[in-house]
Amino acid sequence: MIEIQNISKSFDGKQVLFEISGIFEKGKCNLIIGTSGTGKSVLLKCMVALLPPDVGNVLYDNRDFTHGDKQLQTDVRREIGMLFQGGALFDSKSVEENVMFPLDILTEMPSDEKLDRVNFCLERVGLENINKKMPSEISGGMKKRVGIARAMVNNPNYLFCDEPNSGLDPQTAIRIDSLIKEITDEYKITTVVVTHDMNSVLEIGDHILYIFEGRKLWEGDNKHIMESGVKELDDFVFANRMMRMVKDRSA
Amino acid sequence: MRSLGKYLIFIYNLFVRRETFRTYVKLSFDEAIKVGYDSLFIVLIVSVFLGAVTTIQTAYNLISPLIPDPVISLVVRDMTILELSPTIIAIVYAGKVGSNIAGELGTMRITEQIDALEVMGINAISYLVLPKIIASVLMFPLLVILSGFCAIYSGFLTSLVTGVISGEDYLTGIQLDFNEFGVVFAMIKALVYGYLVATISAYKGFYTSGGALEVGQSSTNAVTSSCIAILVADYSLAYMLAPFLTPS
Ligand SMILES: Nc1ncnc2c1ncn2[C@@H]1O[C@H](COP(=O)(O)OP(=O)(O)OP(=O)(O)O)[C@@H](O)[C@H]1O
Ligand SMILES: [Mg+2]
């Protein structure tokens, strides 16, 4: 479980996040949704302390991560798997080395076991036979998926994904969503996913935080998102035609 | 002043929360090969020309019946060892290796690769930068030694080809009044320059923010700042160590 308390963040006097609180439970897919530029990525980075929040705390299973000492931060981080919005693969390493990297650094596994684990993860994201390719030789969507494989390879307790399925075709996107859901259920981890894809919201949104211009406007699950009564959220949810049709039908 | 403070914190962070010793040995080894291999060609070319040009120009400056010919190669030798090989090569090295380090780290920063390392609980500064510094401090003195040999040998070839002095006089001259401390001095300079180029360039690259444009700027800044640091260090070292050069 991850708890965030009163997170505020500003850059050069421009406030981006306003007192956001929330609880992300274990074994659930927790979604942070919102339009582009509302501060979702910044919130995620504050949660893993890549950006220090101006005020507020982040607790990982009651460990005060934001104000803990360096050792505690390192310990918590070694339990984190994270997918960045752009993939953030190491360009000087091959796909296989990228995925293996967390195992190399954080574990004492023998190398054949590591290789098995890497292949297993790559298979789960639907990528086989590209082990030796360099990141510059694969497509954007493939980079994302390698990023997911790298995030899950070391069995993290906390999984963060920044837009795991943007830039993917609908089929692969659904496949990635269900993968995230599966590993969350299977290993009972705490998963936090940033997305603006309504499909994912409906598919995997066990718990949803809606952020609008740096403020949390709504919190709930995918069963209730259509009847939130929050205007901004309705605009977001029913932005596309398909969703509007669904709404008209049910009315 | 602010950036000097930030630089010092950066250096401090190199040595805390490190990975295993074995990791560093492997990384440093890889970096050392890269650094050496990358700059070998340019260092050789520059050294050959330094030796040749210095020989010819010194010869023309010292045309006088009062000065025996071997003095020419003595001057070439001392200039090469004390100043040309360490300092000029350091400037070349800053242009080649320094810009490379800053560009690489800058790109890693803007594509969030450094963030990815940090999230894994790795001290990105020491993981990425320490091996580069170790590699630079090890390899640059070797490059300077190589450069010294090349330059002096190239001076010899030049004297044979152009006949500004005879080969025999050249060989006599480079053995005349040899002060071993000159070599020690050159190595001290080389260590300091190797360290300065690596740390300054890494610092500039590591704190890049923005996009591809800023990566280019960091690279250029890395070279400029390294060159200034090299020249300041050169002056300071000359001031401190030159007294040891005079024969006691
Ligand atoms: N390092 C930074 N320095 C200054 N401002 C920043 C920085 N990072 C983000 N911002 C600002 O914070 C705001 C939120 O950015 P953020 O990246 O969190 O958006 P987002 O919700 O993730 O959008 P998207 O869905 O497009 O990824 C933006 O207005 C951006 O300009
Ligand atoms: Mg974002």
mmCIF file of C-alpha atoms in Angstrom, chain A:
data_model
loop_
_atom_site.group_PDB
_atom_site.id
_atom_site.type_symbol
_atom_site.label_atom_id
_atom_site.label_comp_id
_atom_site.label_asym_id
_atom_site.label_seq_id
_atom_site.Cartn_x
_atom_site.Cartn_y
_atom_site.Cartn_z
ATOM 1 C CA MET A 1 0.000 0.000 0.000
ATOM 2 C CA ILE A 2 1.174 3.466 -0.852
ATOM 3 C CA GLU A 3 -0.274 6.520 0.804
ATOM 4 C CA ILE A 4 0.273 10.052 -0.435
ATOM 5 C CA GLN A 5 -0.517 12.949 1.850
ATOM 6 C CA ASN A 6 -0.955 16.551 0.749
ATOM 7 C CA ILE A 7 1.497 16.561 -2.117
ATOM 8 C CA SER A 8 2.155 19.999 -3.575
ATOM 9 C CA LYS A 9 4.761 20.824 -6.144
ATOM 10 C CA SER A 10 5.726 23.930 -8.049
ATOM 11 C CA PHE A 11 8.370 24.750 -10.649
ATOM 12 C CA ASP A 12 9.876 28.237 -10.567
ATOM 13 C CA GLY A 13 6.858 29.684 -8.780
ATOM 14 C CA LYS A 14 4.333 27.967 -11.050
ATOM 15 C CA GLN A 15 2.328 25.512 -8.982
ATOM 16 C CA VAL A 16 1.678 22.223 -10.743
ATOM 17 C CA LEU A 17 0.229 20.029 -7.977
ATOM 18 C CA PHE A 18 -2.152 21.192 -5.271
ATOM 19 C CA GLU A 19 -2.425 19.170 -2.035
ATOM 20 C CA ILE A 20 -3.095 15.776 -3.523
ATOM 21 C CA SER A 21 -3.832 12.928 -1.126
ATOM 22 C CA GLY A 22 -4.816 9.363 -1.773
ATOM 23 C CA ILE A 23 -4.334 5.728 -0.900
ATOM 24 C CA PHE A 24 -3.163 3.156 -3.413
ATOM 25 C CA GLU A 25 -3.988 -0.299 -2.203
ATOM 26 C CA LYS A 26 -2.119 -3.521 -2.626
ATOM 27 C CA GLY A 27 -3.404 -5.991 -5.217
ATOM 28 C CA LYS A 28 -5.283 -3.271 -7.070
ATOM 29 C CA CYS A 29 -4.623 -1.374 -10.265
ATOM 30 C CA ASN A 30 -4.628 2.227 -9.161
ATOM 31 C CA LEU A 31 -5.043 4.686 -11.993
ATOM 32 C CA ILE A 32 -4.141 8.337 -12.164
ATOM 33 C CA ILE A 33 -6.050 9.900 -15.027
ATOM 34 C CA GLY A 34 -6.377 13.372 -16.467
ATOM 35 C CA THR A 35 -5.840 15.409 -19.600
ATOM 36 C CA SER A 36 -2.407 16.133 -20.990
ATOM 37 C CA GLY A 37 -0.299 18.517 -18.915
ATOM 38 C CA THR A 38 -2.292 18.280 -15.683
ATOM 39 C CA GLY A 39 0.638 16.966 -13.703
ATOM 40 C CA LYS A 40 0.233 13.196 -13.763
ATOM 41 C CA SER A 41 3.857 12.471 -14.575
ATOM 42 C CA VAL A 42 4.985 15.028 -12.025
ATOM 43 C CA LEU A 43 2.844 13.333 -9.362
ATOM 44 C CA LEU A 44 4.347 9.965 -10.246
ATOM 45 C CA LYS A 45 7.852 11.397 -10.033
ATOM 46 C CA CYS A 46 7.065 12.948 -6.665
ATOM 47 C CA MET A 47 5.897 9.555 -5.457
ATOM 48 C CA VAL A 48 9.221 7.927 -6.273
ATOM 49 C CA ALA A 49 11.140 11.033 -5.133
ATOM 50 C CA LEU A 50 12.709 11.756 -8.502
ATOM 51 C CA LEU A 51 11.269 15.190 -7.867
ATOM 52 C CA PRO A 52 11.124 16.329 -4.264
ATOM 53 C CA PRO A 53 7.595 17.485 -3.378
ATOM 54 C CA ASP A 54 7.455 20.973 -1.843
ATOM 55 C CA VAL A 55 5.201 19.701 0.904
ATOM 56 C CA GLY A 56 3.624 16.348 1.642
ATOM 57 C CA ASN A 57 4.581 12.781 2.418
ATOM 58 C CA VAL A 58 4.639 9.507 0.604
ATOM 59 C CA LEU A 59 4.346 6.372 2.722
ATOM 60 C CA TYR A 60 5.243 2.942 1.373
ATOM 61 C CA ASP A 61 3.598 0.419 3.692
ATOM 62 C CA ASN A 62 3.924 2.995 6.451
ATOM 63 C CA ARG A 63 7.565 3.742 5.713
ATOM 64 C CA ASP A 64 7.991 7.493 5.364
ATOM 65 C CA PHE A 65 9.791 7.582 2.042
ATOM 66 C CA THR A 66 9.927 11.331 1.480
ATOM 67 C CA HIS A 67 11.545 12.152 4.792
ATOM 68 C CA GLY A 68 13.328 8.874 5.422
ATOM 69 C CA ASP A 69 17.098 8.615 5.337
ATOM 70 C CA LYS A 70 19.021 7.649 2.225
ATOM 71 C CA GLN A 71 19.223 4.010 3.262
ATOM 72 C CA LEU A 72 15.451 3.723 3.616
ATOM 73 C CA GLN A 73 14.985 5.411 0.258
ATOM 74 C CA THR A 74 17.382 3.006 -1.387
ATOM 75 C CA ASP A 75 15.670 0.025 0.250
ATOM 76 C CA VAL A 76 12.241 1.144 -0.910
ATOM 77 C CA ARG A 77 13.490 1.908 -4.391
ATOM 78 C CA ARG A 78 14.911 -1.561 -4.780
ATOM 79 C CA GLU A 79 11.314 -2.791 -4.445
ATOM 80 C CA ILE A 80 10.075 -0.449 -7.158
ATOM 81 C CA GLY A 81 9.645 -1.203 -10.840
ATOM 82 C CA MET A 82 8.942 1.767 -13.035
ATOM 83 C CA LEU A 83 8.052 2.336 -16.643
ATOM 84 C CA PHE A 84 8.809 5.831 -17.893
ATOM 85 C CA GLN A 85 6.671 7.674 -20.390
ATOM 86 C CA GLY A 86 9.403 7.455 -23.047
ATOM 87 C CA GLY A 87 10.628 3.992 -22.096
ATOM 88 C CA ALA A 88 14.009 5.244 -20.808
ATOM 89 C CA LEU A 89 15.897 2.230 -22.089
ATOM 90 C CA PHE A 90 19.690 2.409 -21.799
ATOM 91 C CA ASP A 91 20.856 3.113 -25.359
ATOM 92 C CA SER A 92 24.227 1.504 -24.889
ATOM 93 C CA LYS A 93 22.713 -1.835 -23.891
ATOM 94 C CA SER A 94 20.813 -4.410 -25.933
ATOM 95 C CA VAL A 95 17.197 -5.300 -25.179
ATOM 96 C CA GLU A 96 18.301 -8.336 -23.229
ATOM 97 C CA GLU A 97 20.883 -6.386 -21.222
ATOM 98 C CA ASN A 98 18.306 -3.708 -20.500
ATOM 99 C CA VAL A 99 15.831 -6.153 -19.056
ATOM 100 C CA MET A 100 18.544 -8.042 -17.211
ATOM 101 C CA PHE A 101 20.036 -4.889 -15.726
ATOM 102 C CA PRO A 102 17.962 -4.792 -12.495
ATOM 103 C CA LEU A 103 18.840 -8.444 -11.878
ATOM 104 C CA ASP A 104 22.531 -7.776 -12.482
ATOM 105 C CA ILE A 105 22.608 -4.916 -10.052
ATOM 106 C CA LEU A 106 20.142 -5.947 -7.383
ATOM 107 C CA THR A 107 20.421 -9.729 -7.176
ATOM 108 C CA GLU A 108 23.014 -12.477 -6.971
ATOM 109 C CA MET A 109 21.173 -14.773 -9.410
ATOM 110 C CA PRO A 110 23.292 -17.100 -11.568
ATOM 111 C CA SER A 111 23.357 -15.998 -15.179
ATOM 112 C CA ASP A 112 21.310 -18.816 -16.751
ATOM 113 C CA GLU A 113 18.545 -18.187 -14.237
ATOM 114 C CA LYS A 114 18.690 -14.475 -15.081
ATOM 115 C CA LEU A 115 18.413 -15.242 -18.762
ATOM 116 C CA ASP A 116 15.387 -17.468 -18.169
ATOM 117 C CA ARG A 117 13.705 -14.737 -16.210
ATOM 118 C CA VAL A 118 14.466 -12.157 -18.903
ATOM 119 C CA ASN A 119 13.074 -14.359 -21.646
ATOM 120 C CA PHE A 120 10.003 -15.077 -19.564
ATOM 121 C CA CYS A 121 9.327 -11.351 -19.096
ATOM 122 C CA LEU A 122 9.956 -10.508 -22.732
ATOM 123 C CA GLU A 123 7.565 -13.258 -23.726
ATOM 124 C CA ARG A 124 4.876 -11.858 -21.478
ATOM 125 C CA VAL A 125 5.056 -8.473 -23.174
ATOM 126 C CA GLY A 126 4.882 -10.224 -26.530
ATOM 127 C CA LEU A 127 8.466 -9.709 -27.635
ATOM 128 C CA GLU A 128 10.466 -12.717 -28.696
ATOM 129 C CA ASN A 129 13.667 -12.972 -30.681
ATOM 130 C CA ILE A 130 14.696 -9.370 -30.283
ATOM 131 C CA ASN A 131 17.075 -10.024 -27.375
ATOM 132 C CA LYS A 132 20.160 -8.814 -29.205
ATOM 133 C CA LYS A 133 18.625 -5.722 -30.810
ATOM 134 C CA MET A 134 19.641 -2.284 -29.612
ATOM 135 C CA PRO A 135 16.957 0.198 -28.449
ATOM 136 C CA SER A 136 17.628 2.366 -31.501
ATOM 137 C CA GLU A 137 16.628 -0.550 -33.726
ATOM 138 C CA ILE A 138 13.144 -1.145 -32.325
ATOM 139 C CA SER A 139 9.903 0.803 -32.596
ATOM 140 C CA GLY A 140 8.450 3.142 -29.978
ATOM 141 C CA GLY A 141 5.795 0.658 -28.936
ATOM 142 C CA MET A 142 8.382 -2.065 -28.608
ATOM 143 C CA LYS A 143 10.504 0.201 -26.413
ATOM 144 C CA LYS A 144 7.514 0.682 -24.126
ATOM 145 C CA ARG A 145 7.061 -3.041 -23.855
ATOM 146 C CA VAL A 146 10.738 -3.654 -23.164
ATOM 147 C CA GLY A 147 10.368 -0.955 -20.496
ATOM 148 C CA ILE A 148 7.516 -2.907 -18.934
ATOM 149 C CA ALA A 149 9.540 -6.108 -19.037
ATOM 150 C CA ARG A 150 12.381 -4.303 -17.279
ATOM 151 C CA ALA A 151 10.012 -2.863 -14.676
ATOM 152 C CA MET A 152 8.598 -6.272 -13.770
ATOM 153 C CA VAL A 153 11.723 -8.402 -14.074
ATOM 154 C CA ASN A 154 12.815 -8.175 -10.466
ATOM 155 C CA ASN A 155 9.369 -8.942 -8.986
ATOM 156 C CA PRO A 156 8.749 -5.460 -7.617
ATOM 157 C CA ASN A 157 6.400 -4.802 -4.732
ATOM 158 C CA TYR A 158 5.413 -1.505 -6.255
ATOM 159 C CA LEU A 159 4.893 -1.046 -9.963
ATOM 160 C CA PHE A 160 4.615 2.391 -11.560
ATOM 161 C CA CYS A 161 3.696 2.792 -15.199
ATOM 162 C CA ASP A 162 3.570 6.131 -16.957
ATOM 163 C CA GLU A 163 1.248 5.676 -19.935
ATOM 164 C CA PRO A 164 2.019 2.015 -20.580
ATOM 165 C CA ASN A 165 -0.121 1.844 -23.697
ATOM 166 C CA SER A 166 0.214 5.174 -25.391
ATOM 167 C CA GLY A 167 1.661 4.643 -28.845
ATOM 168 C CA LEU A 168 0.480 1.050 -29.020
ATOM 169 C CA ASP A 169 -2.158 -0.374 -31.326
ATOM 170 C CA PRO A 170 -5.479 -1.179 -29.596
ATOM 171 C CA GLN A 171 -4.805 -4.905 -29.506
ATOM 172 C CA THR A 172 -1.365 -4.643 -27.967
ATOM 173 C CA ALA A 173 -2.663 -1.952 -25.639
ATOM 174 C CA ILE A 174 -5.285 -4.334 -24.281
ATOM 175 C CA ARG A 175 -2.704 -7.056 -23.993
ATOM 176 C CA ILE A 176 -0.467 -4.770 -21.921
ATOM 177 C CA ASP A 177 -3.386 -3.713 -19.750
ATOM 178 C CA SER A 178 -4.277 -7.291 -18.994
ATOM 179 C CA LEU A 179 -0.643 -8.084 -18.310
ATOM 180 C CA ILE A 180 -0.484 -5.287 -15.745
ATOM 181 C CA LYS A 181 -3.709 -6.528 -14.199
ATOM 182 C CA GLU A 182 -2.441 -10.109 -14.108
ATOM 183 C CA ILE A 183 0.835 -9.374 -12.394
ATOM 184 C CA THR A 184 -0.936 -7.126 -9.924
ATOM 185 C CA ASP A 185 -3.340 -9.913 -8.953
ATOM 186 C CA GLU A 186 -0.806 -12.681 -9.156
ATOM 187 C CA TYR A 187 1.904 -11.153 -6.983
ATOM 188 C CA LYS A 188 -0.360 -8.901 -4.899
ATOM 189 C CA ILE A 189 1.666 -5.823 -5.691
ATOM 190 C CA THR A 190 0.713 -2.175 -5.497
ATOM 191 C CA THR A 191 0.341 -0.864 -9.005
ATOM 192 C CA VAL A 192 0.002 2.764 -10.016
ATOM 193 C CA VAL A 193 -0.711 3.506 -13.662
ATOM 194 C CA VAL A 194 -0.873 6.922 -15.275
ATOM 195 C CA THR A 195 -3.072 6.956 -18.325
ATOM 196 C CA HIS A 196 -5.492 8.974 -20.398
ATOM 197 C CA ASP A 197 -6.859 6.001 -22.242
ATOM 198 C CA MET A 198 -10.547 5.421 -21.381
ATOM 199 C CA ASN A 199 -10.235 1.817 -22.476
ATOM 200 C CA SER A 200 -7.699 1.069 -19.760
ATOM 201 C CA VAL A 201 -9.783 2.993 -17.283
ATOM 202 C CA LEU A 202 -12.759 0.744 -17.899
ATOM 203 C CA GLU A 203 -10.698 -2.427 -18.198
ATOM 204 C CA ILE A 204 -8.397 -2.244 -15.214
ATOM 205 C CA GLY A 205 -9.425 0.769 -13.099
ATOM 206 C CA ASP A 206 -9.902 -0.753 -9.648
ATOM 207 C CA HIS A 207 -9.250 2.594 -8.109
ATOM 208 C CA ILE A 208 -9.068 5.878 -9.974
ATOM 209 C CA LEU A 209 -7.790 9.342 -9.127
ATOM 210 C CA TYR A 210 -8.900 12.046 -11.499
ATOM 211 C CA ILE A 211 -6.521 14.988 -11.631
ATOM 212 C CA PHE A 212 -7.542 18.256 -13.196
ATOM 213 C CA GLU A 213 -5.080 21.133 -13.409
ATOM 214 C CA GLY A 214 -3.075 19.781 -10.515
ATOM 215 C CA ARG A 215 -6.022 19.106 -8.217
ATOM 216 C CA LYS A 216 -7.711 15.840 -7.349
ATOM 217 C CA LEU A 217 -11.329 16.291 -8.418
ATOM 218 C CA TRP A 218 -12.637 12.777 -8.072
ATOM 219 C CA GLU A 219 -11.714 9.380 -6.654
ATOM 220 C CA GLY A 220 -13.520 6.084 -7.140
ATOM 221 C CA ASP A 221 -13.626 2.932 -9.269
ATOM 222 C CA ASN A 222 -14.483 2.195 -12.886
ATOM 223 C CA LYS A 223 -18.033 1.163 -12.044
ATOM 224 C CA HIS A 224 -18.883 4.609 -10.849
ATOM 225 C CA ILE A 225 -16.836 6.781 -13.152
ATOM 226 C CA MET A 226 -19.719 7.383 -15.560
ATOM 227 C CA GLU A 227 -21.956 8.777 -12.857
ATOM 228 C CA SER A 228 -19.514 10.940 -10.984
ATOM 229 C CA GLY A 229 -21.479 14.146 -11.470
ATOM 230 C CA VAL A 230 -18.183 16.036 -11.800
ATOM 231 C CA LYS A 231 -18.374 18.123 -14.932
ATOM 232 C CA GLU A 232 -14.680 18.101 -15.774
ATOM 233 C CA LEU A 233 -14.540 14.332 -15.360
ATOM 234 C CA ASP A 234 -17.578 13.881 -17.595
ATOM 235 C CA ASP A 235 -15.864 15.975 -20.239
ATOM 236 C CA PHE A 236 -12.868 13.682 -19.976
ATOM 237 C CA VAL A 237 -14.801 10.415 -19.924
ATOM 238 C CA PHE A 238 -17.204 11.274 -22.693
ATOM 239 C CA ALA A 239 -14.705 13.019 -24.906
ATOM 240 C CA ASN A 240 -14.977 10.451 -27.655
ATOM 241 C CA ARG A 241 -17.957 9.472 -29.696
ATOM 242 C CA MET A 242 -18.097 5.884 -28.628
ATOM 243 C CA MET A 243 -18.396 6.818 -24.980
ATOM 244 C CA ARG A 244 -21.081 9.364 -25.789
ATOM 245 C CA MET A 245 -23.060 6.694 -27.582
ATOM 246 C CA VAL A 246 -22.775 4.396 -24.574
ATOM 247 C CA LYS A 247 -24.059 7.201 -22.417
ATOM 248 C CA ASP A 248 -27.027 7.958 -24.654
ATOM 249 C CA ARG A 249 -27.958 4.290 -24.804
ATOM 250 C CA SER A 250 -28.026 3.878 -21.089
ATOM 251 C CA ALA A 251 -29.983 7.080 -20.600
#
